[in-house]
Short mmCIF file of N, CA and C in Angstrom, two decimals:
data_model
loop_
_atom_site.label_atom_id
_atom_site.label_comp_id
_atom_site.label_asym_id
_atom_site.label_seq_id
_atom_site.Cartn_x
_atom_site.Cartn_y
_atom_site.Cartn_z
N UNK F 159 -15.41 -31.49 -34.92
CA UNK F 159 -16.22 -30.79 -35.89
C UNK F 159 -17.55 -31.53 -36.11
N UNK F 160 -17.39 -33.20 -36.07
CA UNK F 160 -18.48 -33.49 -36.62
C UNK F 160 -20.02 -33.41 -35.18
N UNK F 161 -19.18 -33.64 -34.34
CA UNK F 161 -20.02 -32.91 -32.63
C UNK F 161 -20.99 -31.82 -32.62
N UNK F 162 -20.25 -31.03 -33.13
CA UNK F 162 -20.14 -29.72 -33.21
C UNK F 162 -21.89 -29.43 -34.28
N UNK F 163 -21.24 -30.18 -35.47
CA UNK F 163 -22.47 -30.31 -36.17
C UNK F 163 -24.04 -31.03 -35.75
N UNK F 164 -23.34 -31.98 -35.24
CA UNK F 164 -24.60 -32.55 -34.39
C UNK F 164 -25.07 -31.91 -33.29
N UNK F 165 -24.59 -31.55 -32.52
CA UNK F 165 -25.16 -30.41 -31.56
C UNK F 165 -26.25 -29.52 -32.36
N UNK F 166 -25.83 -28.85 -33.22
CA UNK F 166 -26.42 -27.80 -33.91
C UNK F 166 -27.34 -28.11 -34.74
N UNK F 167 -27.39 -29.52 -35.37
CA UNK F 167 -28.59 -30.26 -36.29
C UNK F 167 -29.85 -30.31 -35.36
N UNK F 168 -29.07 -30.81 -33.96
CA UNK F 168 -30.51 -31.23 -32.94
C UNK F 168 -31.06 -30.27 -32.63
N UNK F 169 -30.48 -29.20 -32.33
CA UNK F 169 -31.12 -27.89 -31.96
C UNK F 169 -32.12 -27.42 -33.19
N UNK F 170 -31.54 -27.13 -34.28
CA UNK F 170 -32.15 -26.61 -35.48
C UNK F 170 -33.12 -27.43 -35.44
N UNK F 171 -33.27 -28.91 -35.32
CA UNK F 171 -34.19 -29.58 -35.78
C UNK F 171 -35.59 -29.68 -34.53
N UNK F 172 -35.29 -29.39 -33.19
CA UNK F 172 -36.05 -29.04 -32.45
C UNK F 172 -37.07 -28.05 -32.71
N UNK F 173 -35.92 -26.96 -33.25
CA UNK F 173 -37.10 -25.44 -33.39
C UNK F 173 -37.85 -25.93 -34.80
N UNK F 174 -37.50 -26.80 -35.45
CA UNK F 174 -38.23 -26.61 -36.84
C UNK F 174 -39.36 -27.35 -36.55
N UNK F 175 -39.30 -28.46 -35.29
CA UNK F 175 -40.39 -29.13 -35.44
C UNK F 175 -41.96 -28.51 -34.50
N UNK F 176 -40.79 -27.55 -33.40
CA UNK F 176 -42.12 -26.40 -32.86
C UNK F 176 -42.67 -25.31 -33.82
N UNK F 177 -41.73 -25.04 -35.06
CA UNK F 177 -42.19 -24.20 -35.63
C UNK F 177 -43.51 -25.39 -36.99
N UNK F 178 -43.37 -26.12 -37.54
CA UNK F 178 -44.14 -27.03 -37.99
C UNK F 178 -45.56 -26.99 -37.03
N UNK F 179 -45.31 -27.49 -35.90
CA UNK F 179 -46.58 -27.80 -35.35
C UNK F 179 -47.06 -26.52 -34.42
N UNK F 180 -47.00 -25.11 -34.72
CA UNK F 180 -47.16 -24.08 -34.33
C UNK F 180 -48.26 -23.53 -35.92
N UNK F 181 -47.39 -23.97 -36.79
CA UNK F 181 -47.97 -23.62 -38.35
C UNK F 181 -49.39 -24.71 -38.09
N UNK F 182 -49.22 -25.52 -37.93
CA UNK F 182 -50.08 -26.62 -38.30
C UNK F 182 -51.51 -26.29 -37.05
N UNK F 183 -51.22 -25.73 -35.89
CA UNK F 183 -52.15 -25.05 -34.57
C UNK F 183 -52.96 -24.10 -35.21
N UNK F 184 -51.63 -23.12 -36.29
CA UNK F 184 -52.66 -22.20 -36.52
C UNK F 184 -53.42 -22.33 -37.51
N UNK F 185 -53.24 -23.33 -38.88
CA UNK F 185 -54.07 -24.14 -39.78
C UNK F 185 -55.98 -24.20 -39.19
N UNK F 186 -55.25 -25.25 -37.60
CA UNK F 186 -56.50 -25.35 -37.31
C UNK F 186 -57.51 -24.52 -36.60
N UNK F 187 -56.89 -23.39 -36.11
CA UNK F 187 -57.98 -22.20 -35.76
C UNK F 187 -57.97 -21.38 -36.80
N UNK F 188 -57.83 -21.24 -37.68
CA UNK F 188 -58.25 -20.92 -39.20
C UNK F 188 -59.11 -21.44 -39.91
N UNK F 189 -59.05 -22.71 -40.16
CA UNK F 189 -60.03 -23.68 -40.01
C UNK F 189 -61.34 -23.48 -39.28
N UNK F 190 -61.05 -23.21 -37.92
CA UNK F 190 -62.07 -23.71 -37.45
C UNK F 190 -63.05 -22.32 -37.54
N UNK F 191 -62.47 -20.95 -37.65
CA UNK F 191 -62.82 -20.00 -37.74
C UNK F 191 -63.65 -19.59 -39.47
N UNK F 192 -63.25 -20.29 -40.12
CA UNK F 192 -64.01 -19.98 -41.59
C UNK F 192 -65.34 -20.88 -41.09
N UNK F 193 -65.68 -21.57 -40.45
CA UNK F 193 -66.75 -22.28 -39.71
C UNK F 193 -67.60 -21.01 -39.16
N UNK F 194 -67.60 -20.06 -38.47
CA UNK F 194 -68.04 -18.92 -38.40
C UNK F 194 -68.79 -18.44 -39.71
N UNK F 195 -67.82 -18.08 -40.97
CA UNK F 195 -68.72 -17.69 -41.63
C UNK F 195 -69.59 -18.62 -42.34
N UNK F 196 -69.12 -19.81 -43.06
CA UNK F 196 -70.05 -20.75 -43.41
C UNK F 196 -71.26 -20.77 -42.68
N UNK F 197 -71.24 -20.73 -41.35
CA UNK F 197 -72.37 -21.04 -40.39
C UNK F 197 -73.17 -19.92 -40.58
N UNK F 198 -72.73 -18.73 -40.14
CA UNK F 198 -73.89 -17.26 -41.20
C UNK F 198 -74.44 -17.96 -42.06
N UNK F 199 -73.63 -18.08 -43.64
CA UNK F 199 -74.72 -18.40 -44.49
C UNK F 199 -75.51 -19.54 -44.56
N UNK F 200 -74.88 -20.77 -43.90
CA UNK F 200 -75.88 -21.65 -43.63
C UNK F 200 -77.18 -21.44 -42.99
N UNK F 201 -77.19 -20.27 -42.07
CA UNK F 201 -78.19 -20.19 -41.59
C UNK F 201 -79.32 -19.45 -42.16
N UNK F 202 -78.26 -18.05 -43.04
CA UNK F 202 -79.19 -17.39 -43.96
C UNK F 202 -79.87 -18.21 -45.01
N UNK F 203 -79.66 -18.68 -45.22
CA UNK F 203 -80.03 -20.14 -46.35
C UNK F 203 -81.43 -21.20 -45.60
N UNK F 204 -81.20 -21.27 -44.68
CA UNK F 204 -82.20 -21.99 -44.04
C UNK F 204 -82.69 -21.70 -42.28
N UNK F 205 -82.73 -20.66 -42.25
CA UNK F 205 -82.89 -19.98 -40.56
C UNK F 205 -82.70 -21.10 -39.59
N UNK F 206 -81.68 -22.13 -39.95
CA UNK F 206 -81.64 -23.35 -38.90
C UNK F 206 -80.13 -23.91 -39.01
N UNK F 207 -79.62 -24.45 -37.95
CA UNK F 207 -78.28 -24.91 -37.77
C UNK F 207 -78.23 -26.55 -37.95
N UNK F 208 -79.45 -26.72 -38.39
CA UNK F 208 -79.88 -28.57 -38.32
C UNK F 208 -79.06 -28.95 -39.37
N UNK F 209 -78.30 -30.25 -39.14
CA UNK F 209 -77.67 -30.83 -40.43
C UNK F 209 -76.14 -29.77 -40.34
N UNK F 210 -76.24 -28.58 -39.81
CA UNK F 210 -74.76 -27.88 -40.17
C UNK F 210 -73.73 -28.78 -39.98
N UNK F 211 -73.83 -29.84 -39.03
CA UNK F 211 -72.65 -30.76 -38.43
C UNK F 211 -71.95 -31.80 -39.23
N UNK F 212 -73.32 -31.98 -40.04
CA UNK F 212 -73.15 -33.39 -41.11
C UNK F 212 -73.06 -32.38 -42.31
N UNK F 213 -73.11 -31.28 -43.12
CA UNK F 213 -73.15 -30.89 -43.93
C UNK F 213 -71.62 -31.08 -44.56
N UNK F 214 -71.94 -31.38 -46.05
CA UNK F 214 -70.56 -31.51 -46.90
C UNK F 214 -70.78 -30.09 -47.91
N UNK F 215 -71.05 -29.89 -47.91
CA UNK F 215 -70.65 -28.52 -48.73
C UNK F 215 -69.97 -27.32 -47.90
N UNK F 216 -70.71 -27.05 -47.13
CA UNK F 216 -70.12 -25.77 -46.24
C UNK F 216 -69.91 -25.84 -44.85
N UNK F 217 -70.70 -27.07 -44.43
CA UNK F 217 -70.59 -27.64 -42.53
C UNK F 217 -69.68 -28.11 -42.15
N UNK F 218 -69.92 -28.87 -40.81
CA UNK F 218 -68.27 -29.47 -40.67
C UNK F 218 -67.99 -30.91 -41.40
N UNK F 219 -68.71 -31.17 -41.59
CA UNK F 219 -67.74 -32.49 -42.69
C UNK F 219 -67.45 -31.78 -43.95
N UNK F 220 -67.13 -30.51 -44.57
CA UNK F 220 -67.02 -30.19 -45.49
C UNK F 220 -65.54 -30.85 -46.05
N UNK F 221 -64.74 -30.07 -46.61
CA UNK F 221 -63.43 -29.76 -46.70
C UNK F 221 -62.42 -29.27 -45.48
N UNK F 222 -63.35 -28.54 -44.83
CA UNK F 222 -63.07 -28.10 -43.71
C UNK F 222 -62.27 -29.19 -42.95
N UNK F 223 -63.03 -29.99 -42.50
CA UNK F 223 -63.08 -31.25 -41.96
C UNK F 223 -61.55 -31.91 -42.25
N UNK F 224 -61.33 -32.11 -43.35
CA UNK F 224 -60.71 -32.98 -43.63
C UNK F 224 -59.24 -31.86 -43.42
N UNK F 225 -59.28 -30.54 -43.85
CA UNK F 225 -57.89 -29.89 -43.55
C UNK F 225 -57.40 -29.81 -42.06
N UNK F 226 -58.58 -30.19 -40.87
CA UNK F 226 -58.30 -29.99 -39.66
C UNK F 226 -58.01 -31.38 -39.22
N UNK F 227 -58.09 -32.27 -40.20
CA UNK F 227 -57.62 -33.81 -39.90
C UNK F 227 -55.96 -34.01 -40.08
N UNK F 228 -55.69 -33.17 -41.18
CA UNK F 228 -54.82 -32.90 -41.86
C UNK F 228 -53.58 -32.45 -40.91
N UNK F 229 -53.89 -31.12 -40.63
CA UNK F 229 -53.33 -30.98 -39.52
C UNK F 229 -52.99 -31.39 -38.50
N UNK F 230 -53.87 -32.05 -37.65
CA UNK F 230 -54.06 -33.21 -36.59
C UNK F 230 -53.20 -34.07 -36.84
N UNK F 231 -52.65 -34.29 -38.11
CA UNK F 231 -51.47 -35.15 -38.24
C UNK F 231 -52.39 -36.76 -38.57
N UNK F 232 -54.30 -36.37 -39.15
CA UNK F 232 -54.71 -37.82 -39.46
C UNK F 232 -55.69 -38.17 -38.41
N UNK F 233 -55.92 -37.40 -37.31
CA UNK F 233 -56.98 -37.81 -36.66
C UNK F 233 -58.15 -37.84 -37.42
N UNK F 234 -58.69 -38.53 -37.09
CA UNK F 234 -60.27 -39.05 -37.38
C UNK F 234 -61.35 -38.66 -36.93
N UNK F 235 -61.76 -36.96 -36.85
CA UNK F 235 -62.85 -36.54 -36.64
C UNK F 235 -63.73 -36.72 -37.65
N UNK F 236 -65.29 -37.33 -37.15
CA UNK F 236 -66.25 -36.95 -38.44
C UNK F 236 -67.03 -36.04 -37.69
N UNK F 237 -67.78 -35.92 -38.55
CA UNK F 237 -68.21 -34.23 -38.68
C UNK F 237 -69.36 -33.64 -37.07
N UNK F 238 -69.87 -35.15 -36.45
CA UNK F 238 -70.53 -34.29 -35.26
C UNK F 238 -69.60 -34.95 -34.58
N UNK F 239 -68.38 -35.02 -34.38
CA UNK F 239 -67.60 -35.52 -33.37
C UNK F 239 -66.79 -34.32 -33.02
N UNK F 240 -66.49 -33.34 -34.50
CA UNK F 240 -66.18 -32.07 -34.18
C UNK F 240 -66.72 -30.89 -33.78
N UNK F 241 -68.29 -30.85 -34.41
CA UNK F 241 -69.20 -29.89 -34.54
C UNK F 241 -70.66 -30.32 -33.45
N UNK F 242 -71.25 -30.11 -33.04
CA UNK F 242 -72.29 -30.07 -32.02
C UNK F 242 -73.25 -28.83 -32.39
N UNK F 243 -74.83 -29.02 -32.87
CA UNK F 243 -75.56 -28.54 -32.25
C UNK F 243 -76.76 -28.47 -31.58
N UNK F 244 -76.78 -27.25 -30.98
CA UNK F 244 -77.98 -26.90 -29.85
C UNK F 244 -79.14 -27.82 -30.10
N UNK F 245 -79.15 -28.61 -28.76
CA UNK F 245 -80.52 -29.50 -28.74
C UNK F 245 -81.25 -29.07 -27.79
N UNK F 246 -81.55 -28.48 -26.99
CA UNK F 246 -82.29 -28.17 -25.85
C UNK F 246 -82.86 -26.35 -26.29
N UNK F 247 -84.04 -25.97 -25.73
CA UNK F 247 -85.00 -24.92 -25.94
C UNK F 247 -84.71 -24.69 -27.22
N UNK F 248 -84.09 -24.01 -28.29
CA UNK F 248 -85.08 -23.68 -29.35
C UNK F 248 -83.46 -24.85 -30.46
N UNK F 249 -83.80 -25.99 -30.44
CA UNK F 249 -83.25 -26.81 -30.89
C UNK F 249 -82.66 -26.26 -32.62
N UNK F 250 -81.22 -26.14 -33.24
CA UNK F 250 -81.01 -25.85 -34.59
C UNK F 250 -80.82 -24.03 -34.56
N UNK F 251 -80.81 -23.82 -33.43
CA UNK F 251 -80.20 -22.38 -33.21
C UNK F 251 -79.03 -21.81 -32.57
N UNK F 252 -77.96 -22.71 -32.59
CA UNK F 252 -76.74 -22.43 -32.49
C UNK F 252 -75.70 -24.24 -32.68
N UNK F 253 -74.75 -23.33 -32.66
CA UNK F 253 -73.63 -24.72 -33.19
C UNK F 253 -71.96 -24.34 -32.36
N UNK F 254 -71.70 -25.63 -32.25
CA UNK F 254 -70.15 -24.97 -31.89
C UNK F 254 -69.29 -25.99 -32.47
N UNK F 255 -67.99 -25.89 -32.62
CA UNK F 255 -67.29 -26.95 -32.99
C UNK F 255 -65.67 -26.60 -32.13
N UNK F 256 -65.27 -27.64 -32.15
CA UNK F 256 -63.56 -27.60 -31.03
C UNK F 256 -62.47 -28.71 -31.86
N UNK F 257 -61.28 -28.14 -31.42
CA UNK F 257 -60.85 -29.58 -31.70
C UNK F 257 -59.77 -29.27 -30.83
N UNK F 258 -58.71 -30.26 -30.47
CA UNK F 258 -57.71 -30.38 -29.93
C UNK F 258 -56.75 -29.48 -30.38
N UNK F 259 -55.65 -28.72 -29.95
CA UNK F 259 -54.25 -28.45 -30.88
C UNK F 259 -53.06 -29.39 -30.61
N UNK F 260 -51.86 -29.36 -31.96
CA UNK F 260 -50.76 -30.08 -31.31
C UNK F 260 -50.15 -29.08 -30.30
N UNK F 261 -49.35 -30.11 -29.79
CA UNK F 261 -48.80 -29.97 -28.30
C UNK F 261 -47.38 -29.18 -28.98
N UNK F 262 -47.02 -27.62 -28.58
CA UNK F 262 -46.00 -26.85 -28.56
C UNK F 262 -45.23 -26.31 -27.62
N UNK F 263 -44.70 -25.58 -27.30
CA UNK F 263 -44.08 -24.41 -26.38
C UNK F 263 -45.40 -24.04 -25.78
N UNK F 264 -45.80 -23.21 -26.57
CA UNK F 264 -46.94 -22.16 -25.88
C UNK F 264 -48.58 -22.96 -25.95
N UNK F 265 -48.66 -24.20 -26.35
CA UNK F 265 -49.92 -24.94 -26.10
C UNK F 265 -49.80 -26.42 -25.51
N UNK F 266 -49.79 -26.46 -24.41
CA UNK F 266 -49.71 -27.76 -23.75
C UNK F 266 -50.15 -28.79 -24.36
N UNK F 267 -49.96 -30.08 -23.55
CA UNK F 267 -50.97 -30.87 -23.67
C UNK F 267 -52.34 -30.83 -23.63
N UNK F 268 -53.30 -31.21 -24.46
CA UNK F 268 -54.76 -31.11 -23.96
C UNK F 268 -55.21 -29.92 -24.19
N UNK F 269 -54.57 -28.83 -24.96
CA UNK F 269 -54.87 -27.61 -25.45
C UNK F 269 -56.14 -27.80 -26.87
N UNK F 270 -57.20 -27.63 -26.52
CA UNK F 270 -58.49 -27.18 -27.18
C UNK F 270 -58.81 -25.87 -27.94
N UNK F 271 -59.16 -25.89 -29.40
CA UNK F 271 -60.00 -24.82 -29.49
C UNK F 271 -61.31 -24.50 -29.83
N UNK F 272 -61.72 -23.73 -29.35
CA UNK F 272 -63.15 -24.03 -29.59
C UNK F 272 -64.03 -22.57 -30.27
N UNK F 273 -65.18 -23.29 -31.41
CA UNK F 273 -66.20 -22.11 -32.09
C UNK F 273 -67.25 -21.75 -31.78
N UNK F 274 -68.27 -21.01 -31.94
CA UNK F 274 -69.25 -21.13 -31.97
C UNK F 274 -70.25 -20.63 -32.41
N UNK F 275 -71.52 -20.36 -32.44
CA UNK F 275 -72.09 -19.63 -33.46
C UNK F 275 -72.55 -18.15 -32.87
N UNK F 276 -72.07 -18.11 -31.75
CA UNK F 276 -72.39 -16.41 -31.32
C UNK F 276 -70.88 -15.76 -31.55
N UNK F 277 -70.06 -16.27 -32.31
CA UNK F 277 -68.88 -15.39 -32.85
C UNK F 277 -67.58 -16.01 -31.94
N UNK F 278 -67.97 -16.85 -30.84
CA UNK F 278 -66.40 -16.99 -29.56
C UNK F 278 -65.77 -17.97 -30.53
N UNK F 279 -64.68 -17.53 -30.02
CA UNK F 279 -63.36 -18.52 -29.89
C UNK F 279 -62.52 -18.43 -28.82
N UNK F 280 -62.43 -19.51 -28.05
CA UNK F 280 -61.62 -19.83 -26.90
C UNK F 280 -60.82 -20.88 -27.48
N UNK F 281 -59.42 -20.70 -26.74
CA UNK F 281 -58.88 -21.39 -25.88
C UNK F 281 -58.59 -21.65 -24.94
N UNK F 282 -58.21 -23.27 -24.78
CA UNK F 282 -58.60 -24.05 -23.26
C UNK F 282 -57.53 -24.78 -23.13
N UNK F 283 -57.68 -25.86 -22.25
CA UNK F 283 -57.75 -26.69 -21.53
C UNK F 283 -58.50 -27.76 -21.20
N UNK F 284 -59.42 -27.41 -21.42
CA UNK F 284 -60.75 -28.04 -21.57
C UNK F 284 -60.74 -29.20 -22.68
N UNK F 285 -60.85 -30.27 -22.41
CA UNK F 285 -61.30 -31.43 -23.45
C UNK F 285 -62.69 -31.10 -24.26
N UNK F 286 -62.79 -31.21 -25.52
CA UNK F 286 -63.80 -30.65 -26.11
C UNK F 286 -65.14 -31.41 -26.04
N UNK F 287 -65.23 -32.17 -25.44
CA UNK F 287 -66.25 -32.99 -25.04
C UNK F 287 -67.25 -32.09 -24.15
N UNK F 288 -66.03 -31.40 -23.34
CA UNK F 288 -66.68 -30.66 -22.41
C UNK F 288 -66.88 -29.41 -22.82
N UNK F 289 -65.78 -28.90 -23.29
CA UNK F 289 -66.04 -27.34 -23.92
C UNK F 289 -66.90 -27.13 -25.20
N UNK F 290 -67.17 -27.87 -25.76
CA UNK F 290 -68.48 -27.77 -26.81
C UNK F 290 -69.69 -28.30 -26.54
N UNK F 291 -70.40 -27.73 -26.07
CA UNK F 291 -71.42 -28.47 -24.94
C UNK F 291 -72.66 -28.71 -25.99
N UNK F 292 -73.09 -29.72 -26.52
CA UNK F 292 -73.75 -30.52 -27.23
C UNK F 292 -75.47 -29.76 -27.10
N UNK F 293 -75.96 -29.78 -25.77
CA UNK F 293 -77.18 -29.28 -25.47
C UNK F 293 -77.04 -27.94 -25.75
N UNK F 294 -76.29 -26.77 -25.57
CA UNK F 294 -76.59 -25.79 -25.30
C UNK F 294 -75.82 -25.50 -27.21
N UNK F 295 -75.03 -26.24 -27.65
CA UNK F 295 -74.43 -25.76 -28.83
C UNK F 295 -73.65 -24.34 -28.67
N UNK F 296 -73.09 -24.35 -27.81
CA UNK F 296 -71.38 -23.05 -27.50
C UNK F 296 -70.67 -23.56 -26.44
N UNK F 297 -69.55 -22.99 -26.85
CA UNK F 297 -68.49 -22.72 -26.19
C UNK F 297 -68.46 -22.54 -25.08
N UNK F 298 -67.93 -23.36 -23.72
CA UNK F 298 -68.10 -22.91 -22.36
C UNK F 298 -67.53 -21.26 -22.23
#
């Protein structure tokens, strides 16, 4: 009997911990998606994306920031390590931001997601180093 129970604890406790870090994946493309609208009004506010990265009120070091750390289980993104923008031709006119997801069933290792300011959201594969491309500020 007591086998029996343990068999069935490990199992239960398997799915609870894909279902945890499935909750916690989708935290962070929720997250990263209210970044979308903040970024509208940031821009309506100042026709420029400059500072959106470092911004604490509505950018990515907001609150934002810290719930997608949260999730992450404590990683240590600051705010242009997550967020990137456009430096090349009309510099402060677009932004993107990515972050990693935890590792589930249906999101591998090295599973990325990524924002940006023309509305995308992908997911990847892609390390966000690469998929948030700093010069161009979007999403590969």
């Amino acid at each position: 009997v007591i086998a029996i129970i343990a068999v069935l604890a490990a199992i239960v406790l398997v799915n609870v911990t894909q279902y945890i870090a499935k909750g916690k994946n989708t935290a962070i493309k929720g997250n990263l998606a209210t970044l979308l609208t903040n970024g509208a009004v940031f821009y309506d506010t100042g026709s420029t994306y400059t500072a959106f990265d470092t911004n604490t009120v509505s950018g990515c070091s907001s609150s934002i920031l810290a719930a997608i750390n949260n999730a992450k289980g404590g990683t240590a993104y600051a705010g242009t390590d997550l967020c990137k923008i456009g430096t090349t031709a009309a510099p402060g006119t677009t932004w993107c931001a990515c972050s990693t997801l935890n590792v589930t069933s249906t999101e591998p290792s090295g599973s990325t997601f990524c924002v940006d300011s023309t509305g995308k959201k992908t997911q990847t594969t892609t390390a966000c180093g690469t998929e948030c491309v700093a010069t161009t500020g979007a999403c590969l």
